[in-house]
Short mmCIF file of C-alpha atoms and ligand atoms in Angstrom, two decimals:
data_model
loop_
_atom_site.label_atom_id
_atom_site.label_comp_id
_atom_site.label_asym_id
_atom_site.label_seq_id
_atom_site.Cartn_x
_atom_site.Cartn_y
_atom_site.Cartn_z
CA MET A 1 60.02 254.56 60.25
CA LYS A 2 58.59 251.70 59.01
CA LYS A 3 54.97 250.41 58.39
CA VAL A 4 54.82 246.63 59.46
CA LEU A 5 51.72 243.86 59.21
CA ILE A 6 51.59 240.97 60.75
CA ILE A 7 48.89 238.03 59.53
CA GLY A 8 47.74 236.23 61.98
CA GLN A 9 45.29 235.94 65.59
CA GLY A 10 47.02 233.67 68.25
CA GLY A 11 49.63 234.16 70.82
CA ARG A 12 52.42 233.87 68.51
CA GLU A 13 51.02 236.80 66.75
CA HIS A 14 50.66 238.97 69.54
CA ALA A 15 54.24 238.15 71.27
CA LEU A 16 55.62 238.74 67.44
CA ALA A 17 53.97 242.14 67.30
CA TRP A 18 54.51 243.32 71.16
CA LYS A 19 58.09 242.14 70.17
CA LEU A 20 58.52 244.08 66.77
CA GLN A 21 56.91 247.30 68.55
CA GLN A 22 59.72 247.90 70.58
CA SER A 23 61.68 248.41 67.89
CA PRO A 24 63.28 252.41 67.31
CA GLU A 25 62.51 251.54 63.30
CA VAL A 26 58.72 250.47 63.87
CA SER A 27 56.13 253.85 63.45
CA GLN A 28 53.11 251.48 62.71
CA ILE A 29 51.93 248.06 63.41
CA PHE A 30 48.49 246.18 61.95
CA VAL A 31 47.97 242.82 62.51
CA ALA A 32 44.90 241.11 60.74
CA PRO A 33 43.07 240.12 61.95
CA GLY A 34 44.81 240.25 64.96
CA ASN A 35 43.25 239.77 68.60
CA ALA A 36 41.59 240.65 71.57
CA GLY A 37 45.77 241.31 72.93
CA THR A 38 46.60 242.90 70.04
CA ALA A 39 43.88 245.65 69.85
CA LEU A 40 45.21 246.37 73.41
CA GLU A 41 47.96 246.55 73.44
CA PRO A 42 48.70 250.62 72.41
CA GLY A 43 49.90 252.29 68.97
CA MET A 44 49.08 248.36 67.13
CA THR A 45 45.97 248.35 64.40
CA ASN A 46 43.79 245.05 64.53
CA ILE A 47 42.02 244.70 60.76
CA ASN A 48 39.38 243.21 59.67
CA ILE A 49 41.15 240.69 57.22
CA GLU A 50 41.51 236.54 58.18
CA ALA A 51 44.57 235.07 58.33
CA THR A 52 44.24 233.21 54.51
CA ASP A 53 42.27 236.14 52.55
CA VAL A 54 45.47 236.99 50.37
CA THR A 55 43.99 238.80 48.00
CA ALA A 56 42.60 241.17 50.81
CA LEU A 57 46.02 241.61 52.91
CA LEU A 58 47.78 242.15 49.42
CA GLU A 59 44.89 244.90 48.67
CA PHE A 60 45.76 246.14 52.56
CA ALA A 61 49.59 246.27 51.53
CA GLN A 62 49.27 248.13 48.97
CA THR A 63 46.95 250.66 49.62
CA HIS A 64 48.98 250.80 53.10
CA GLN A 65 52.94 251.22 51.98
CA ILE A 66 53.61 248.24 54.32
CA ASP A 67 57.73 248.12 54.37
CA LEU A 68 57.63 244.38 55.52
CA THR A 69 55.05 242.01 55.95
CA ILE A 70 55.45 239.14 58.52
CA VAL A 71 53.49 235.72 58.62
CA GLY A 72 52.82 234.48 61.56
CA PRO A 73 51.10 230.71 61.56
CA GLU A 74 51.34 228.22 58.71
CA ALA A 75 48.41 228.27 57.08
CA PRO A 76 48.96 231.60 55.17
CA LEU A 77 52.32 230.15 53.70
CA ALA A 78 50.06 227.17 52.61
CA ALA A 79 47.53 229.63 50.54
CA GLY A 80 50.70 231.34 49.05
CA VAL A 81 50.39 234.80 50.87
CA VAL A 82 54.35 234.56 50.61
CA ASP A 83 54.24 233.59 46.43
CA THR A 84 51.73 236.34 45.67
CA PHE A 85 53.42 239.31 48.24
CA ARG A 86 56.76 238.87 46.27
CA ALA A 87 55.48 238.54 43.10
CA HIS A 88 53.70 242.16 43.67
CA ASP A 89 57.16 243.33 44.78
CA LEU A 90 56.38 243.30 48.46
CA ALA A 91 58.58 242.54 50.83
CA ILE A 92 57.18 239.92 53.00
CA PHE A 93 58.76 237.35 55.40
CA GLY A 94 58.29 233.29 55.29
CA PRO A 95 58.82 231.14 52.81
CA THR A 96 56.73 230.00 49.42
CA GLN A 97 54.14 227.77 49.27
CA LYS A 98 56.50 225.36 48.08
CA ALA A 99 59.07 226.28 50.51
CA ALA A 100 56.09 225.45 53.32
CA LEU A 101 55.12 222.08 51.93
CA LEU A 102 58.10 221.20 54.95
CA GLU A 103 55.33 221.57 57.23
CA THR A 104 52.25 221.23 55.58
CA SER A 105 52.54 218.26 54.20
CA LYS A 106 53.71 215.41 55.92
CA VAL A 107 54.65 213.30 53.32
CA PHE A 108 56.29 215.44 51.48
CA SER A 109 58.54 216.32 54.52
CA LYS A 110 59.39 212.59 55.61
CA THR A 111 60.32 211.71 51.85
CA PHE A 112 62.28 215.00 51.19
CA MET A 113 64.20 214.02 54.48
CA ALA A 114 65.23 210.25 53.64
CA LYS A 115 65.82 211.36 49.86
CA HIS A 116 68.30 213.87 51.39
CA GLY A 117 69.74 212.11 54.66
CA ILE A 118 68.34 213.81 56.84
CA PRO A 119 67.19 212.03 60.25
CA THR A 120 64.66 210.68 60.64
CA ALA A 121 61.86 207.71 61.84
CA SER A 122 61.81 205.60 59.39
CA PHE A 123 58.08 205.67 58.32
CA ALA A 124 55.89 204.25 55.46
CA HIS A 125 52.85 206.55 54.27
CA PHE A 126 49.40 205.30 53.04
CA ASP A 127 46.26 206.58 50.92
CA ASN A 128 44.03 203.16 52.00
CA ALA A 129 43.51 202.41 55.45
CA ALA A 130 43.47 198.39 54.45
CA ALA A 131 46.93 199.29 53.13
CA ALA A 132 48.21 201.37 56.46
CA LYS A 133 46.60 198.45 59.08
CA GLU A 134 48.13 195.38 57.25
CA TYR A 135 51.89 197.93 57.26
CA ALA A 136 50.49 198.56 60.90
CA ARG A 137 49.77 194.83 62.32
CA HIS A 138 53.60 194.59 61.14
CA HIS A 139 55.38 196.97 62.94
CA THR A 140 56.60 196.78 66.37
CA LEU A 141 54.62 199.25 69.01
CA PRO A 142 53.79 201.74 69.78
CA LEU A 143 53.72 203.43 66.62
CA VAL A 144 52.67 206.87 65.30
CA VAL A 145 49.99 207.13 63.63
CA LYS A 146 49.99 210.86 61.18
CA ALA A 147 48.20 212.61 59.27
CA SER A 148 50.04 214.15 56.31
CA GLY A 149 48.49 218.14 56.37
CA LEU A 150 47.67 220.63 58.82
CA MET A 151 45.85 219.36 62.36
CA ALA A 152 47.25 222.46 64.39
CA GLY A 153 48.86 219.87 66.36
CA LYS A 154 45.91 217.58 66.45
CA GLY A 155 47.18 215.22 64.07
CA VAL A 156 49.21 212.74 65.45
CA ILE A 157 48.00 209.65 68.00
CA ILE A 158 50.68 207.74 69.53
CA CYS A 159 49.14 204.14 69.72
CA GLU A 160 50.61 201.75 72.34
CA ASN A 161 48.37 198.59 70.51
CA GLU A 162 47.05 197.69 67.60
CA GLN A 163 43.36 198.55 68.61
CA GLU A 164 44.54 201.93 69.33
CA ALA A 165 45.98 202.36 65.42
CA PHE A 166 43.54 200.69 63.42
CA ALA A 167 41.22 203.36 65.34
CA ALA A 168 43.68 206.36 64.61
CA ILE A 169 44.34 204.70 60.73
CA ASP A 170 39.97 204.70 60.58
CA ALA A 171 39.73 208.60 61.83
CA LEU A 172 42.51 210.07 60.51
CA LEU A 173 41.79 208.15 56.62
CA MET A 174 38.31 209.70 56.93
CA ASP A 175 37.92 212.42 54.75
CA LYS A 176 38.34 211.89 51.01
CA ASN A 177 41.99 212.93 49.36
CA SER A 178 43.67 212.83 53.43
CA GLU A 179 46.95 210.13 53.69
CA ILE A 180 48.95 209.53 56.60
CA VAL A 181 52.42 208.54 58.17
CA ILE A 182 52.74 205.45 60.35
CA GLU A 183 56.10 206.04 61.73
CA THR A 184 58.31 204.17 64.55
CA PHE A 185 57.97 205.94 67.78
CA LEU A 186 61.58 207.48 69.24
CA GLN A 187 62.70 208.14 72.41
CA GLY A 188 64.48 211.16 73.70
CA GLU A 189 63.83 214.35 75.19
CA GLU A 190 62.10 216.64 72.96
CA LEU A 191 63.68 219.86 71.34
CA SER A 192 62.57 222.83 69.91
CA PHE A 193 65.14 224.95 67.50
CA ILE A 194 64.41 227.68 65.52
CA VAL A 195 66.70 229.68 62.90
CA MET A 196 66.31 233.05 60.75
CA THR A 197 67.07 232.19 57.81
CA ASP A 198 67.54 233.99 53.88
CA GLY A 199 68.47 230.55 52.11
CA VAL A 200 71.53 230.98 52.86
CA HIS A 201 73.13 232.73 56.12
CA ILE A 202 71.26 231.37 59.41
CA VAL A 203 70.75 232.15 62.80
CA PRO A 204 69.98 230.25 64.73
CA LEU A 205 67.58 231.34 67.84
CA ALA A 206 67.78 230.51 71.69
CA THR A 207 66.85 226.93 72.34
CA SER A 208 63.43 226.11 73.82
CA GLN A 209 61.04 223.33 74.86
CA ASP A 210 57.21 223.12 74.29
CA HIS A 211 54.94 220.37 76.11
CA LYS A 212 52.78 219.15 73.50
CA ARG A 213 50.24 216.85 76.67
CA ARG A 214 47.20 218.46 77.71
CA ASP A 215 47.81 217.36 81.52
CA ASP A 216 50.60 217.62 84.00
CA GLY A 217 53.29 214.82 83.82
CA ASP A 218 52.80 214.44 79.95
CA LYS A 219 49.42 212.75 80.17
CA GLY A 220 46.49 213.56 77.97
CA PRO A 221 45.97 214.35 74.66
CA ASN A 222 48.73 216.26 72.67
CA THR A 223 47.53 219.79 71.48
CA GLY A 224 48.67 222.45 69.82
CA GLY A 225 51.19 222.78 72.89
CA MET A 226 50.64 224.03 77.27
CA GLY A 227 53.53 225.50 77.38
CA ALA A 228 57.44 225.84 76.60
CA TYR A 229 61.19 227.07 78.80
CA SER A 230 63.57 228.75 76.81
CA PRO A 231 66.77 227.83 77.38
CA VAL A 232 67.00 224.29 77.44
CA SER A 233 69.99 224.21 79.91
CA TRP A 234 71.87 220.92 78.20
CA VAL A 235 72.02 221.74 74.72
CA THR A 236 75.93 222.17 74.49
CA PRO A 237 77.27 224.57 71.85
CA ALA A 238 79.10 221.56 70.29
CA LEU A 239 74.64 219.87 70.16
CA GLU A 240 73.81 222.77 68.45
CA GLU A 241 76.73 222.51 65.59
CA LYS A 242 75.69 219.15 64.98
CA ILE A 243 71.74 219.99 64.53
CA LEU A 244 72.96 223.01 62.00
CA ASN A 245 75.29 220.40 60.07
CA THR A 246 72.97 216.88 60.26
CA VAL A 247 69.75 219.15 59.64
CA ILE A 248 69.72 222.76 59.20
CA LYS A 249 72.32 223.17 56.57
CA PRO A 250 71.35 219.99 54.49
CA THR A 251 67.56 220.70 54.07
CA LEU A 252 68.38 224.32 53.01
CA SER A 253 70.86 222.92 50.55
CA ALA A 254 68.78 220.38 49.40
CA LEU A 255 66.08 223.03 48.98
CA ALA A 256 68.12 225.31 47.02
CA LYS A 257 69.20 221.91 44.82
CA GLU A 258 65.75 221.42 44.25
CA ASN A 259 65.40 225.24 43.05
CA THR A 260 62.99 226.37 46.43
CA SER A 261 65.37 229.40 48.61
CA TYR A 262 64.03 229.53 52.47
CA CYS A 263 63.80 232.62 54.29
CA GLY A 264 61.63 233.29 57.54
CA PHE A 265 62.08 231.02 60.01
CA LEU A 266 62.39 227.40 60.27
CA TYR A 267 61.68 225.52 62.92
CA ALA A 268 62.85 222.01 63.90
CA GLY A 269 61.00 219.67 66.28
CA LEU A 270 63.63 216.95 67.11
CA MET A 271 63.95 214.25 69.31
CA ILE A 272 67.32 214.08 70.93
CA SER A 273 68.36 210.10 72.07
CA PRO A 274 69.65 210.19 75.65
CA SER A 275 73.64 208.84 73.21
CA GLY A 276 73.06 212.22 71.82
CA ASP A 277 71.01 211.16 68.25
CA ILE A 278 68.92 213.42 66.57
CA GLN A 279 65.89 213.18 64.83
CA VAL A 280 63.86 215.39 63.25
CA LEU A 281 60.34 214.77 64.02
CA GLU A 282 58.52 218.04 62.20
CA PHE A 283 59.26 220.95 60.49
CA ASN A 284 57.80 224.29 61.06
CA CYS A 285 57.72 226.90 58.33
CA ARG A 286 57.68 229.73 60.87
CA LEU A 287 57.45 230.29 65.05
CA GLY A 288 56.21 227.92 67.57
CA ASP A 289 53.19 229.17 69.60
CA PRO A 290 54.05 228.65 72.88
CA GLU A 291 57.92 228.63 71.50
CA THR A 292 57.06 232.34 71.19
CA GLN A 293 56.37 233.48 74.12
CA ALA A 294 58.82 232.16 75.92
CA LEU A 295 61.37 233.13 73.43
CA LEU A 296 60.77 236.70 72.13
CA PRO A 297 60.84 238.39 76.00
CA ARG A 298 64.36 236.75 76.91
CA LEU A 299 65.61 238.74 72.53
CA LYS A 300 67.32 241.67 73.60
CA THR A 301 67.90 242.25 70.10
CA ASP A 302 65.94 244.69 67.57
CA LEU A 303 64.01 242.02 66.23
CA PHE A 304 62.53 244.22 62.79
CA ALA A 305 66.21 244.06 62.28
CA LEU A 306 66.26 240.70 62.29
CA CYS A 307 63.54 240.13 59.80
CA TRP A 308 64.12 243.33 57.94
CA ALA A 309 68.08 241.06 57.10
CA THR A 310 66.78 238.33 56.24
CA THR A 311 63.59 239.01 54.17
CA HIS A 312 65.82 241.19 52.55
CA SER A 313 69.66 238.59 51.72
CA GLN A 314 71.56 240.64 54.84
CA LEU A 315 70.80 238.44 57.32
CA GLN A 316 74.93 237.40 57.55
CA ASP A 317 75.65 241.35 59.42
CA LYS A 318 73.60 240.21 62.36
CA CYS A 319 74.40 238.52 65.76
CA VAL A 320 71.26 238.07 68.22
CA GLU A 321 71.55 238.95 72.19
CA TRP A 322 69.51 237.10 74.72
CA ASP A 323 68.34 238.21 78.16
CA ASP A 324 70.42 236.06 80.70
CA ARG A 325 66.88 234.63 82.43
CA VAL A 326 65.22 231.86 81.69
CA ALA A 327 61.24 232.20 80.95
CA VAL A 328 58.51 230.35 80.72
CA SER A 329 55.20 230.62 79.36
CA VAL A 330 52.22 229.19 80.59
CA VAL A 331 49.22 228.34 78.33
CA LEU A 332 45.41 229.29 79.74
CA CYS A 333 43.00 227.07 77.82
CA ALA A 334 38.71 226.82 78.05
CA SER A 335 36.94 224.21 79.26
CA GLY A 336 37.47 221.22 76.63
CA TYR A 337 40.29 221.78 75.11
CA PRO A 338 41.94 220.20 72.86
CA GLY A 339 38.28 219.04 72.01
CA PRO A 340 35.10 221.31 71.11
CA VAL A 341 35.36 224.38 73.76
CA LYS A 342 33.32 226.44 75.13
CA ARG A 343 34.21 229.61 74.03
CA GLY A 344 32.34 233.61 75.20
CA ASP A 345 33.41 233.81 78.86
CA THR A 346 33.95 237.20 80.62
CA ILE A 347 37.99 236.60 81.10
CA HIS A 348 38.55 239.02 84.44
CA HIS A 349 42.03 240.21 85.67
CA TYR A 350 43.92 240.63 82.45
CA ARG A 351 46.18 242.61 82.56
CA VAL A 352 47.94 244.91 79.37
CA ASP A 353 50.42 245.49 81.93
CA CYS A 354 51.93 243.29 84.29
CA ASP A 355 55.73 243.95 86.68
CA GLU A 356 58.91 244.16 84.14
CA ALA A 357 59.22 240.30 83.97
CA VAL A 358 55.65 238.96 83.19
CA LYS A 359 53.76 239.63 79.71
CA PHE A 360 49.85 238.08 79.37
CA PHE A 361 49.88 237.36 76.03
CA VAL A 362 46.39 236.65 74.21
CA SER A 363 46.03 233.25 71.88
CA GLY A 364 42.39 232.78 71.52
CA ALA A 365 39.62 236.09 73.44
CA LYS A 366 38.19 238.88 71.51
CA ASN A 367 36.57 242.38 72.57
CA GLN A 368 33.53 242.49 73.19
CA GLU A 369 31.54 245.97 75.15
CA GLN A 370 34.62 246.39 77.21
CA GLN A 371 35.02 243.28 78.03
CA LEU A 372 36.99 240.43 77.18
CA ILE A 373 35.57 237.15 75.87
CA THR A 374 37.41 233.80 75.52
CA ALA A 375 37.46 232.68 71.86
CA GLY A 376 39.76 229.59 71.46
CA GLY A 377 40.77 226.40 73.28
CA ARG A 378 43.86 228.66 74.14
CA VAL A 379 42.85 231.48 75.37
CA LEU A 380 46.01 233.22 76.92
CA CYS A 381 49.48 232.51 77.11
CA ILE A 382 51.45 233.67 80.26
CA SER A 383 54.94 235.07 80.12
CA ALA A 384 57.71 234.89 83.19
CA LEU A 385 61.48 235.75 83.36
CA GLY A 386 63.62 234.47 86.56
CA LYS A 387 67.34 233.48 87.75
CA THR A 388 65.74 229.46 87.07
CA VAL A 389 63.01 227.83 85.09
CA HIS A 390 61.45 227.20 88.86
CA GLU A 391 61.00 231.11 89.43
CA ALA A 392 59.81 231.71 86.43
CA ARG A 393 57.19 229.49 86.57
CA ALA A 394 56.40 229.83 90.06
CA ARG A 395 56.18 234.25 88.28
CA ALA A 396 54.04 232.60 85.34
CA LEU A 397 51.08 230.44 87.89
CA TYR A 398 51.13 232.94 90.17
CA TRP A 399 49.44 235.68 87.54
CA ALA A 400 47.85 232.81 85.97
CA GLU A 401 45.37 231.93 88.97
CA GLN A 402 44.71 235.84 88.84
CA VAL A 403 43.05 236.15 85.98
CA THR A 404 39.95 234.06 86.08
CA TRP A 405 36.89 232.83 83.32
CA PRO A 406 34.46 229.30 84.37
CA GLY A 407 36.65 226.56 82.77
CA LYS A 408 40.09 227.58 83.28
CA PHE A 409 42.46 224.60 82.90
CA TYR A 410 46.28 225.13 82.33
CA ARG A 411 49.38 223.02 83.22
CA LYS A 412 50.99 223.84 86.75
CA ASP A 413 55.02 221.65 85.73
CA ILE A 414 55.56 223.57 82.42
CA GLY A 415 59.39 223.26 83.05
CA TRP A 416 59.49 220.04 85.33
CA ARG A 417 62.16 218.06 83.00
CA ALA A 418 64.32 221.70 83.41
CA VAL A 419 63.41 222.24 87.66
CA GLU A 420 63.75 218.88 88.47
CA ARG A 421 67.77 219.18 86.80
CA GLU A 422 68.15 222.72 88.77
P1 LIG B 501 54.60 216.03 65.14
O1 LIG B 501 53.65 217.26 64.30
O2 LIG B 501 55.43 215.00 64.48
O3 LIG B 501 55.53 216.79 65.92
O4 LIG B 501 54.31 215.41 66.56
C1 LIG B 501 53.15 216.12 67.62
C2 LIG B 501 53.89 215.25 68.65
O5 LIG B 501 54.12 213.96 68.95
C3 LIG B 501 55.40 215.48 69.35
O6 LIG B 501 56.28 217.04 70.09
C4 LIG B 501 56.27 214.84 70.04
O7 LIG B 501 55.74 214.64 71.26
C5 LIG B 501 54.77 213.26 69.30
N1 LIG B 501 55.48 212.50 68.48
C6 LIG B 501 55.31 212.24 66.80
N2 LIG B 501 56.32 212.29 66.03
C7 LIG B 501 56.73 210.69 67.23
C8 LIG B 501 57.64 209.94 67.34
N3 LIG B 501 57.80 209.28 65.86
N4 LIG B 501 57.91 209.18 68.32
C9 LIG B 501 57.63 209.96 69.71
N5 LIG B 501 57.12 210.58 69.78
C10 LIG B 501 56.19 211.54 68.38
N1 LIG B 502 54.48 224.13 69.48
C1 LIG B 502 54.80 223.75 68.52
C2 LIG B 502 54.13 224.34 67.75
O1 LIG B 502 53.80 225.16 67.52
O2 LIG B 502 53.52 224.01 66.66
#
């Protein structure tokens, strides 16, 4: 029996812990630091160590003889937790600091894609506002301004006119040492394509689609993600094959050529044009949030076995089975998100156990005197299974309505494209 440490504190990590706990091979799960959701699940223990405190995480893993550590978010990857654990011969699931540059630096990832012929929007990068504005002035509109570094999904501004572009450039270049990317606006439908890989073998997960804008109808500012569904029905086996051949495999082999082997989840955020052209919007070096909350309720294969095989370069033996039902995850937010939010409100009617087809995941809430208190912008994520996207969404929305706190809001139209197709 194995002891597992999960690093992170969001809805994705709650979902990971919940799924890993179902493995017959796992005896104990620790989550650092975890949240109120992992605190309330039976058989899990939160430990009071920040996700980026690499020294304390290492010491904990050594003292408690952790068999496998799984990294949820990007910040610990950027902090080099994988490099440190490996240097101490500890099994850890996730890419090294260098491989994680694919996500942590957009200047790196765009330059990497251009160099290796991986399809992506044309771009230029700047650390100087005057030069960026000069470039923007001659660029067709709309254009996209992106912070190079990590911004929790909030560093991308789509600009319809020159004034907006100049404001975005000033805002994102305000900090010293910051860099931006300016790129061509792409049209089409977005797709989250996530694989598990040990650097050589690749196991694609089910497809999913996130909803980045805050409001119904894909309006309002970009967020970390307001909801997702899986699978995406229009992704044919031929398209999947094309994504593997034009994006995933070339990326892994280019990394290997640069002596950077990749282990973990690799997430390609793609734009698929109406004619089936593929462009990479971004890479993430981890699972998506809230895609995970839509994917894992459908996963029938033992997640621990998959992560163990990946970490021990035995992924070739593995195939993955999925529930035939569709899953929809709906994110419930605190008033103000994605800007500054109100915290500290009491959440009523949270359910650790719901019915078989529904699961509540905590994204940003803590336990205080036996009560659940809001503690972040994205507070909860409710996932539901159904025969159709429409049915799964209706089920998730029913429960989203039952949970209450002042200022709670959520999108009611997650999966709208799929529902229209149904
Ligand atoms: P990123 O973090 O680069 O994936 O960007 C966040 C979101 O901004 C994406 O999921 C898209 O919705 C949007 N976006 C980013 N780049 C582009 C682009 N070149 N064209 C159109 N939309 C984009
Ligand atoms: N849901 C998008 C992300 O996790 O980056």
